[in-house]
Amino acid sequence: MCGIVGYIGFRDAYPILINGLKRLEYRGYDSAGVALISDNDEHLNIYKEKGKVAVLENSLADKDLSGTIGMAHTRWATHGEPSSINAHPHLSQSGRLAIVHNGIIENYASLKKYLAGKGFTFKSCTDTEVLVQLIEYMQQTYNLCVAQATRYALRKVVGAYAIVVMDKEHPDELVAARKSSPLVVGIGEDNKEFLIASDALPIAGYTHNMVYLNDEEVVLLRRNQPMSVKNLKNEDVNIDVKQVDIDIDKLEKGGYDHYMLKEIFEQPKAISDCMRGRLLQKKHQIVLSAINLHREQLINAKRFIIIACGTSWHAGLIGKQYIENYCDVPVAVEYASEFRYRNPVIMPDDVVIAISQSGETADTLAAFQLAKAHHALCFGIVNAVGSSVARESDTGIYTHVGPEIGVASTKAFTGQVMVLALFSLALAKAKGTIGQKDYEEIIDELSIIPEKIKVVLQQNDRIKEIAKTYTYARNFLYMGRGYNYPVAMEGALKLKEISYIHAEGYPAAEMKHGPIALVDAEMPVVFVATHHQLYTKIISNIEEVKARNGRVLAVVTQGDTSVRKLAEHIIEVPPTIAPLAPLLSVIPLQLLAYHVAVEKGLNVDQPRNLAKSVTVE
Ligand code: M6R
């Protein structure tokens, strides 16, 4: 939520900032702005526009944008509607300081009242403007440099922040700080330049040397000088430089109309990358260092608690079935946002698994930190390397599916399911709760899943045609059972978030306890009815919908004859074993949601009101 980029060095800052914002636009896109200190007259120039980064870029086409220091922001509104006034950067009262911010200052109202009593006035409705005024107040009252004034101000702040601050009196310095919202510093060769951003994507391409700031750290960046990091108590902090390699090509659309479509089509490769070096098919082995390193704790765990949000939570529901089936140990799957606030019982012999694509989801991170405080083993399943959840983990497994840019999560989901399958099988083997024959059968099947996904993707054109017949709908139901029940929920989430059609996913047997009342000739009902456990039962559920004139679209196993007779549309997936069905059956639902949204003329990659990385609670 909200993307930040900053630059200080020897190059023109503007192209770096605007291109960086484009890479971060998945985080928010209701307004954007940039601040530059001109090399010519040392004037601090601020430009802001409501709308996407492209609107800002177009509005600046004929401006003099010189300057080798600057910062930029793309916003996801929290306090105050999207508008150019509420857009960042915000200026302090005197116009000396400028700030960009990601997060929420929870005590902004009391701080604002205090500052108003000191004569400060406010132009915007944002909590961010309060913070920059507070920094200025500290600077003026105690005659401080901007880094120290920022530390003083942040000591008074309750909430989450990633900020960059510029002082026009010091065009050779950039100050930044974080708490609960991510911030990464990129270090150029010989400290000649520094980049700072909400994630590594805008920095990749300039340097591999990156420093992930920790909570309550304030960094001072100056050209040709080593960066310095202090905590809020003004103590020096050790700087841990990481080598981060990101394939820039993966950040482009690669010929696809949208990132989402590209990411759907990347799934065979992404899943192979996820298995690489871990699933040794010929030896029938799964090698996961995360398990080897914490073998005893994992084997002896009395319970697993999976915490996640959104799509990652759906993957967790599938993971629960894997771990319970193969490892014989109970699993609770919790919405992180509920778990963190309801005083949950967490035992030291619990293992808490956080699942997160971004690794920055505020609720997941807070729930994980709670688990850590209760001395549970904290196990992260994360896609974004070096992200906050990854760094909070005692151990874990990266999904390694590559950067996911589309707001609607697709390849991250299949990557998470794959990791959960590998994890549960490796643990079951270590515990002796799975037979060799079953173990080998699943390993063999896992190894050919990427080829089977390719077969599903070949039906893209047909799914596009089918999608056209459903764009009228205002509501959809999705039904599945067993391993396909979380898939039904995931299909519904995909549709609602990008097509704005209300959709609900249910376990099919629950239909008669309420949702069936909604079924009429207008109501599309998507059944995930592959040829597995409960297949005959789900056929009965389809009959019930048909009896009420509902429109049935079904995802079925190749060669299915029974559902074919009942459904208006069917989409076939290759046969596989029941536990792996989600890896195939979710693909047509991703494509269906995509094509419905495209048919409706909607912005698939940046749906309204959403952001890719939900760093506010
Ligand atoms: O980055 P995370 O996996 O922690 O994100 C969790 C959810 O915000 C995310 O899955 C969201 O539901 C997606 N937009 C779904 O497509």
XYZ file of C-alpha atoms in Angstrom, residues 8-604:
597
model
C 20.428 10.701 -4.312
C 23.512 10.475 -6.498
C 25.015 11.753 -9.703
C 22.309 10.871 -12.258
C 19.112 12.716 -13.108
C 16.738 11.536 -10.432
C 13.461 11.973 -12.303
C 13.700 9.041 -14.782
C 14.748 6.755 -11.934
C 11.848 7.935 -9.790
C 9.144 7.745 -12.433
C 10.253 4.316 -13.650
C 10.494 3.183 -10.048
C 6.934 4.343 -9.422
C 5.754 2.300 -12.404
C 7.321 -0.777 -10.828
C 5.612 0.008 -7.532
C 2.245 0.931 -8.954
C 0.874 -2.440 -7.888
C 1.009 -1.063 -4.328
C -1.472 1.746 -4.942
C -2.521 3.917 -7.803
C -5.026 6.567 -6.864
C -2.602 9.482 -7.025
C 1.101 10.048 -7.513
C 3.701 12.713 -6.909
C 7.353 13.573 -7.108
C 9.693 16.013 -5.341
C 13.002 17.177 -6.820
C 15.572 19.676 -5.695
C 16.705 21.485 -8.821
C 20.432 21.446 -9.535
C 20.089 24.904 -11.108
C 18.569 26.963 -8.306
C 18.258 24.458 -5.426
C 14.516 25.042 -5.481
C 12.327 22.245 -4.079
C 9.766 21.398 -6.766
C 6.751 19.237 -6.042
C 4.397 17.834 -8.656
C 1.286 15.795 -7.790
C -1.656 14.433 -9.716
C -4.760 12.451 -8.932
C -4.795 9.172 -10.855
C -2.181 6.781 -12.058
C 1.544 7.342 -12.508
C 0.983 7.855 -16.257
C -1.182 10.906 -15.498
C 1.642 12.399 -13.453
C 4.173 11.559 -16.150
C 2.069 13.174 -18.889
C 1.548 16.294 -16.838
C 5.312 16.704 -16.481
C 6.139 16.295 -20.157
C 7.213 19.917 -20.674
C 8.703 20.646 -17.264
C 12.359 21.163 -16.337
C 12.930 18.153 -14.128
C 16.612 18.473 -13.440
C 17.953 17.349 -10.083
C 20.073 14.575 -8.699
C 18.079 14.179 -5.501
C 14.392 13.412 -5.290
C 11.635 11.172 -4.108
C 8.299 9.963 -5.416
C 5.143 8.249 -4.230
C 2.167 6.329 -5.556
C -0.760 6.347 -3.148
C -3.415 4.012 -1.823
C -5.649 6.348 0.144
C -6.135 5.832 3.871
C -6.763 9.334 5.265
C -8.505 11.596 2.791
C -9.917 10.892 -0.644
C -7.672 10.474 -3.675
C -6.889 14.032 -4.844
C -3.874 16.074 -5.797
C -4.010 17.846 -2.413
C -3.929 14.585 -0.477
C -1.301 13.089 -2.805
C 2.290 12.892 -1.552
C 4.859 14.481 -1.220
C 3.604 16.786 1.513
C 5.369 19.967 2.503
C 6.001 21.328 5.969
C 4.561 24.688 6.961
C 7.664 26.660 5.978
C 8.055 24.708 2.743
C 11.502 23.568 3.838
C 10.764 19.868 4.349
C 8.983 17.388 2.104
C 7.867 13.860 2.982
C 6.496 10.722 1.353
C 4.921 8.101 3.578
C 3.502 4.598 3.474
C 1.565 3.458 6.535
C -0.817 4.947 9.048
C -0.021 7.371 11.873
C -2.622 6.186 14.360
C -2.272 9.124 16.784
C -2.298 11.715 14.024
C -5.436 13.432 15.389
C -3.883 14.232 18.765
C -0.593 15.251 17.150
C -2.485 17.513 14.758
C -4.315 19.165 17.630
C -1.035 19.711 19.446
C 0.622 21.212 16.386
C -2.414 23.382 15.629
C -1.981 24.797 19.146
C 1.578 25.721 18.126
C 0.331 27.604 15.083
C 0.666 24.920 12.394
C -1.983 24.767 9.701
C -2.820 21.871 7.374
C -3.765 21.768 3.731
C -4.630 18.094 3.340
C -6.664 15.516 5.258
C -3.704 13.174 5.595
C -1.892 11.807 8.608
C 1.309 12.251 6.597
C 1.131 16.032 6.561
C 0.897 15.933 10.355
C 4.140 13.974 10.477
C 6.105 16.399 8.306
C 4.844 19.305 10.419
C 5.929 17.456 13.524
C 9.417 16.953 12.094
C 9.584 20.634 11.268
C 8.373 21.514 14.733
C 11.183 19.403 16.238
C 13.699 20.916 13.847
C 12.708 24.482 14.721
C 12.188 24.001 18.443
C 15.399 22.125 19.138
C 17.517 23.426 16.245
C 18.139 19.930 14.845
C 19.370 18.487 11.590
C 16.644 16.739 9.624
C 17.775 13.222 10.619
C 17.694 14.052 14.295
C 14.409 15.965 13.988
C 12.928 12.895 12.263
C 14.058 10.659 15.129
C 12.579 13.063 17.688
C 9.285 13.192 15.811
C 9.063 9.436 15.334
C 9.416 8.894 19.058
C 6.032 10.617 19.386
C 4.363 8.556 16.675
C 2.094 5.557 17.157
C 1.485 3.550 14.011
C 3.206 2.302 10.903
C 5.488 4.226 8.631
C 7.985 4.042 5.846
C 9.046 7.618 5.104
C 11.544 9.559 3.079
C 12.229 13.174 4.046
C 14.011 15.883 2.069
C 15.257 19.198 3.448
C 15.730 21.888 0.819
C 18.379 23.543 2.990
C 20.396 20.311 2.648
C 20.153 19.138 -0.966
C 22.918 16.644 -0.259
C 20.908 14.475 2.162
C 17.982 12.115 2.122
C 16.573 10.752 5.369
C 14.345 7.693 5.605
C 12.843 5.567 8.358
C 10.579 2.580 8.790
C 8.318 0.831 11.236
C 6.030 -1.993 10.099
C 6.091 -0.735 6.491
C 8.940 -1.927 4.292
C 11.864 0.099 3.021
C 14.964 -1.063 1.158
C 18.122 0.940 0.439
C 20.210 0.196 -2.655
C 23.887 1.145 -2.413
C 25.605 2.262 -5.609
C 29.253 1.685 -6.399
C 31.625 3.484 -3.990
C 28.612 5.097 -2.272
C 28.276 7.476 -5.218
C 24.538 7.005 -5.257
C 21.728 5.499 -3.177
C 18.233 4.409 -4.036
C 15.510 3.797 -1.534
C 12.202 2.088 -2.216
C 9.287 0.126 -0.790
C 10.707 -3.020 -2.324
C 13.689 -4.070 -4.367
C 11.997 -3.795 -7.783
C 12.827 -0.126 -8.522
C 16.387 -0.672 -7.297
C 17.144 -3.796 -9.340
C 18.997 -2.686 -12.431
C 21.112 -0.146 -10.539
C 22.702 -2.279 -7.831
C 22.560 -5.716 -6.195
C 23.711 -4.382 -2.813
C 20.673 -3.761 -0.674
C 19.916 -3.091 2.971
C 16.481 -3.897 4.393
C 15.774 -1.426 7.171
C 14.384 -2.784 10.427
C 11.697 -1.255 12.583
C 12.483 2.107 14.162
C 15.643 2.611 12.143
C 16.464 5.954 10.535
C 18.925 6.090 7.665
C 20.887 9.093 6.460
C 21.980 8.962 2.814
C 24.618 11.363 1.460
C 26.476 11.255 -1.839
C 29.949 9.745 -1.677
C 29.612 8.876 1.991
C 28.737 5.556 3.584
C 25.110 5.349 4.675
C 24.519 5.658 8.390
C 21.696 3.999 10.268
C 20.588 4.835 13.806
C 17.698 3.741 15.917
C 15.270 6.164 17.514
C 17.507 6.346 20.580
C 20.242 7.763 18.357
C 22.384 4.622 18.649
C 24.327 3.361 15.632
C 22.932 0.215 14.053
C 24.890 -2.453 12.198
C 24.298 -2.423 8.481
C 23.624 -5.811 6.916
C 24.165 -5.575 3.145
C 22.414 -8.317 1.179
C 23.021 -9.370 -2.410
C 19.651 -9.287 -4.156
C 19.367 -10.581 -7.703
C 16.181 -9.862 -9.591
C 15.696 -10.737 -13.218
C 14.562 -7.430 -14.743
C 12.942 -9.198 -17.706
C 10.501 -10.813 -15.314
C 9.238 -7.359 -14.380
C 7.928 -6.666 -17.888
C 4.698 -7.889 -19.501
C 6.602 -9.931 -22.048
C 4.078 -9.518 -24.869
C 0.972 -10.244 -22.771
C -1.804 -7.671 -22.461
C -1.688 -7.799 -18.689
C 0.634 -8.961 -15.938
C -2.142 -11.189 -14.656
C -2.358 -13.114 -17.922
C 1.415 -13.378 -18.113
C 1.539 -14.691 -14.563
C -1.219 -17.229 -15.239
C 0.754 -18.488 -18.228
C 3.992 -18.519 -16.262
C 2.640 -21.161 -13.905
C 4.213 -24.254 -15.495
C 7.632 -22.601 -15.258
C 6.953 -21.049 -11.861
C 5.915 -24.395 -10.399
C 8.996 -26.052 -11.873
C 11.172 -23.324 -10.339
C 9.447 -23.920 -7.030
C 10.273 -27.647 -7.149
C 13.809 -27.234 -8.521
C 16.431 -28.757 -6.248
C 13.732 -29.777 -3.794
C 11.851 -32.541 -5.551
C 14.279 -35.187 -6.783
C 11.951 -37.334 -8.814
C 14.414 -40.033 -9.873
C 15.552 -40.610 -6.300
C 12.006 -40.192 -4.991
C 13.224 -37.661 -2.500
C 12.114 -34.273 -1.251
C 14.950 -32.177 0.129
C 14.014 -29.180 2.229
C 16.719 -27.641 4.363
C 14.044 -25.913 6.458
C 12.946 -29.332 7.687
C 16.441 -30.662 8.250
C 17.393 -27.634 10.332
C 14.386 -27.891 12.675
C 13.679 -31.570 12.364
C 12.931 -32.375 16.003
C 10.672 -29.377 16.562
C 8.718 -30.073 13.413
C 8.393 -33.794 14.031
C 7.284 -33.231 17.621
C 4.919 -30.353 16.901
C 1.566 -30.914 18.576
C -0.228 -28.551 16.271
C 0.298 -26.370 13.230
C -1.362 -22.971 12.969
C -1.460 -21.424 9.516
C -1.913 -17.650 9.420
C -2.533 -15.765 6.203
C -4.889 -13.429 4.356
C -6.805 -13.588 1.084
C -5.482 -15.971 -1.510
C -2.693 -17.105 0.804
C -5.348 -18.112 3.336
C -7.005 -20.245 0.663
C -3.679 -21.963 0.037
C -3.520 -22.510 3.793
C -6.846 -24.381 3.700
C -5.316 -26.797 1.205
C -2.153 -27.015 3.305
C -4.267 -28.007 6.293
C -5.580 -31.004 4.407
C -2.055 -31.989 3.327
C -0.556 -31.750 6.802
C -3.467 -33.480 8.517
C -3.647 -36.257 5.910
C 0.051 -36.970 5.594
C 1.521 -35.932 8.943
C -1.277 -36.905 11.328
C -1.208 -33.678 13.267
C -3.988 -31.104 13.710
C -3.867 -27.855 11.779
C -5.772 -24.634 12.394
C -6.048 -22.120 9.567
C -6.576 -18.585 10.791
C -7.194 -15.219 9.241
C -4.150 -13.332 10.483
C -6.245 -10.228 11.133
C -8.499 -12.109 13.574
C -5.789 -14.250 15.123
C -3.634 -11.295 16.146
C -6.396 -9.628 18.130
C -8.187 -12.456 19.856
C -5.676 -13.553 22.437
C -5.111 -16.956 20.829
C -3.692 -19.927 22.678
C -0.186 -20.485 21.282
C 1.998 -23.191 22.813
C 5.791 -23.468 22.573
C 5.354 -26.799 20.748
C 3.104 -25.242 18.121
C 4.494 -24.473 14.710
C 3.049 -21.321 13.209
C 3.208 -21.102 9.431
C 2.775 -17.669 7.873
C 1.905 -17.738 4.182
C 2.391 -14.547 2.211
C 3.259 -13.677 -1.368
C 4.526 -10.195 -0.533
C 5.858 -11.010 2.901
C 4.685 -7.536 3.895
C 1.016 -8.044 4.752
C 0.607 -6.095 7.992
C -1.823 -8.510 9.642
C 0.193 -11.599 8.748
C 3.370 -9.994 10.009
C 1.786 -8.930 13.301
C 0.243 -12.377 13.848
C 3.627 -13.946 13.165
C 5.317 -11.636 15.660
C 2.699 -12.637 18.219
C 3.523 -16.295 17.612
C 7.190 -15.510 18.044
C 6.520 -13.799 21.347
C 4.834 -17.040 22.477
C 7.966 -19.015 21.493
C 6.290 -21.054 18.749
C 8.513 -22.074 15.852
C 7.808 -19.489 13.148
C 7.828 -20.980 9.657
C 7.477 -18.657 6.663
C 6.159 -19.560 3.230
C 6.937 -16.420 1.294
C 7.526 -15.362 -2.287
C 9.278 -11.995 -1.908
C 12.858 -12.706 -0.933
C 14.112 -10.611 1.981
C 10.627 -9.378 2.893
C 9.531 -8.738 6.478
C 7.790 -12.100 7.009
C 10.829 -13.893 5.613
C 13.079 -12.012 7.986
C 10.825 -12.728 10.962
C 10.842 -16.464 10.210
C 12.880 -18.916 12.275
C 12.914 -21.007 9.151
C 10.842 -21.403 6.033
C 10.549 -22.046 2.340
C 10.494 -19.514 -0.461
C 7.983 -20.242 -3.193
C 10.418 -18.919 -5.832
C 7.713 -18.248 -8.424
C 9.233 -14.883 -9.381
C 7.821 -11.392 -8.839
C 4.026 -11.246 -9.018
C 2.852 -7.842 -10.209
C -0.863 -8.317 -11.004
C -2.942 -7.471 -7.952
C -4.898 -10.703 -8.371
C -2.656 -13.429 -7.092
C -2.274 -16.407 -9.443
C 1.138 -18.049 -9.683
C 1.801 -17.209 -6.037
C -1.205 -19.370 -5.094
C -0.060 -22.418 -7.041
C 3.460 -21.873 -5.698
C 2.143 -21.812 -2.139
C 0.128 -24.990 -2.692
C 3.196 -26.649 -4.182
C 5.376 -25.654 -1.220
C 2.742 -26.912 1.211
C 2.621 -30.235 -0.639
C 6.413 -30.568 -0.570
C 6.569 -29.567 3.079
C 3.867 -31.951 4.255
C 5.313 -34.865 2.290
C 8.860 -34.276 3.507
C 7.627 -33.976 7.082
C 5.435 -37.053 6.763
C 8.438 -38.980 5.502
C 10.527 -37.756 8.445
C 7.745 -38.724 10.856
C 7.063 -42.048 9.193
C 3.380 -41.226 8.698
C 3.329 -41.900 4.954
C 3.882 -45.211 3.200
C 6.663 -45.482 0.582
C 4.221 -46.333 -2.207
C 2.017 -43.313 -1.591
C 5.073 -41.116 -1.205
C 6.516 -42.200 -4.532
C 3.184 -41.929 -6.306
C 2.734 -38.316 -5.193
C 6.315 -37.381 -6.072
C 5.852 -38.833 -9.563
C 2.613 -36.947 -9.997
C 4.040 -33.664 -8.667
C 6.848 -33.848 -11.186
C 4.437 -33.872 -14.130
C 2.043 -31.207 -12.839
C 3.751 -28.416 -14.873
C 3.040 -30.333 -18.105
C -0.572 -30.795 -17.062
C -0.937 -27.082 -16.312
C 0.232 -26.423 -19.879
C -2.634 -28.587 -21.129
C -5.146 -26.549 -19.120
C -3.704 -23.304 -20.482
C -4.317 -24.513 -24.041
C -8.002 -23.921 -23.392
C -7.527 -20.197 -22.921
C -9.398 -19.237 -26.117
C -12.349 -21.437 -25.235
C -12.515 -20.008 -21.723
C -12.452 -16.539 -23.255
C -15.540 -17.421 -25.336
C -17.294 -18.919 -22.333
C -16.495 -15.818 -20.266
C -18.366 -13.615 -22.761
C -21.626 -15.305 -21.846
C -21.290 -14.415 -18.158
C -20.386 -10.721 -18.182
C -24.033 -9.758 -17.522
C -24.029 -11.488 -14.102
C -24.243 -9.494 -10.887
C -23.633 -12.562 -8.692
C -21.812 -15.870 -8.982
C -21.603 -18.933 -6.777
C -18.594 -21.243 -6.733
C -18.867 -24.729 -5.267
C -16.297 -27.400 -4.519
C -15.678 -30.186 -2.069
C -12.637 -31.639 -0.341
C -9.442 -30.291 -1.873
C -11.530 -28.322 -4.365
C -13.464 -26.387 -1.758
C -10.652 -23.834 -1.187
C -10.337 -23.679 -4.987
C -13.994 -22.610 -5.206
C -13.289 -19.851 -2.689
C -10.212 -18.782 -4.593
C -12.144 -18.720 -7.896
C -14.795 -16.500 -6.304
C -12.163 -14.146 -4.883
C -10.467 -13.845 -8.287
C -13.735 -12.962 -9.985
C -14.892 -10.408 -7.440
C -11.623 -8.548 -7.121
C -11.072 -7.883 -10.812
C -14.558 -8.007 -12.387
C -16.498 -6.428 -9.477
C -19.088 -9.185 -9.726
C -20.194 -10.386 -6.335
C -19.103 -14.007 -5.935
C -19.118 -16.477 -3.058
C -17.235 -19.726 -2.733
C -18.764 -22.521 -0.685
C -18.295 -26.165 0.160
C -20.932 -27.596 -2.189
C -22.831 -29.413 0.544
C -23.414 -26.107 2.337
C -25.474 -24.909 -0.602
C -28.700 -26.313 0.737
C -28.149 -24.512 4.047
C -28.691 -21.104 2.517
C -27.040 -20.153 -0.773
C -29.417 -22.272 -2.860
C -32.061 -19.642 -2.142
C -30.155 -17.382 -4.542
C -30.312 -19.788 -7.469
C -32.507 -18.806 -10.398
C -32.114 -18.740 -14.178
C -29.813 -15.721 -13.924
C -27.424 -17.225 -11.410
C -24.196 -18.787 -12.711
C -22.919 -21.543 -10.447
C -19.366 -22.737 -11.031
C -18.741 -26.279 -9.836
C -15.232 -27.583 -9.356
C -16.137 -31.205 -9.970
C -13.019 -33.148 -10.821
C -13.146 -36.900 -10.665
C -12.207 -37.493 -7.021
C -13.582 -38.072 -3.564
C -17.146 -36.850 -3.256
C -17.565 -36.722 -7.037
C -20.945 -38.447 -6.980
C -22.064 -36.182 -4.186
C -21.150 -33.057 -6.100
C -23.153 -34.369 -9.061
C -26.179 -34.374 -6.770
C -25.404 -30.761 -5.879
C -25.277 -29.905 -9.587
C -28.651 -31.600 -10.068
C -30.054 -29.418 -7.303
C -28.931 -26.268 -9.095
C -30.279 -27.542 -12.444
C -33.627 -28.258 -10.808
C -33.822 -24.550 -10.002
C -32.790 -23.451 -13.515
C -29.362 -22.229 -12.427
C -26.643 -21.901 -15.094
C -23.919 -24.460 -14.453
C -20.294 -24.077 -15.513
C -18.123 -26.962 -14.351
C -14.426 -27.730 -14.160
C -14.170 -31.476 -14.715
C -11.629 -34.201 -15.370
C -10.890 -34.997 -19.028
C -13.342 -37.587 -20.347
C -16.038 -36.794 -17.795
C -19.464 -37.794 -19.070
C -21.802 -37.329 -16.108
C -21.278 -33.619 -15.445
C -21.158 -32.919 -19.186
C -24.816 -33.931 -19.417
C -25.804 -31.418 -16.756
C -23.581 -28.399 -17.290
C -24.058 -25.626 -19.810
C -20.286 -25.235 -20.101
C -17.506 -27.544 -19.051
C -13.766 -26.976 -18.897
C -11.618 -30.085 -18.735
C -8.418 -30.559 -16.788
C -6.098 -33.578 -17.042
C -6.565 -36.339 -14.478
C -4.458 -36.232 -11.352
C -4.637 -37.494 -7.783
C -7.097 -35.730 -5.466
C -4.577 -33.754 -3.363
C -3.038 -32.192 -6.449
C -6.339 -31.331 -8.130
C -6.179 -27.680 -6.922
C -3.004 -27.095 -8.925
C -4.987 -27.793 -12.091
C -8.576 -26.870 -11.258
C -7.715 -23.331 -10.161
C -6.239 -22.424 -13.565
C -9.555 -22.269 -15.502
C -11.022 -20.164 -12.693
C -8.133 -17.688 -12.939
C -8.657 -17.474 -16.702
C -12.423 -17.139 -16.353
C -12.068 -14.218 -13.941
C -9.466 -12.624 -16.184
C -11.570 -12.816 -19.347
C -14.792 -11.679 -17.673
C -12.954 -8.603 -16.370
C -11.307 -7.881 -19.733
C -14.667 -8.274 -21.508
C -16.097 -5.725 -19.093
C -13.287 -3.331 -20.018
C -11.811 -3.259 -16.517
C -8.242 -2.670 -15.417
C -7.277 -6.212 -14.540
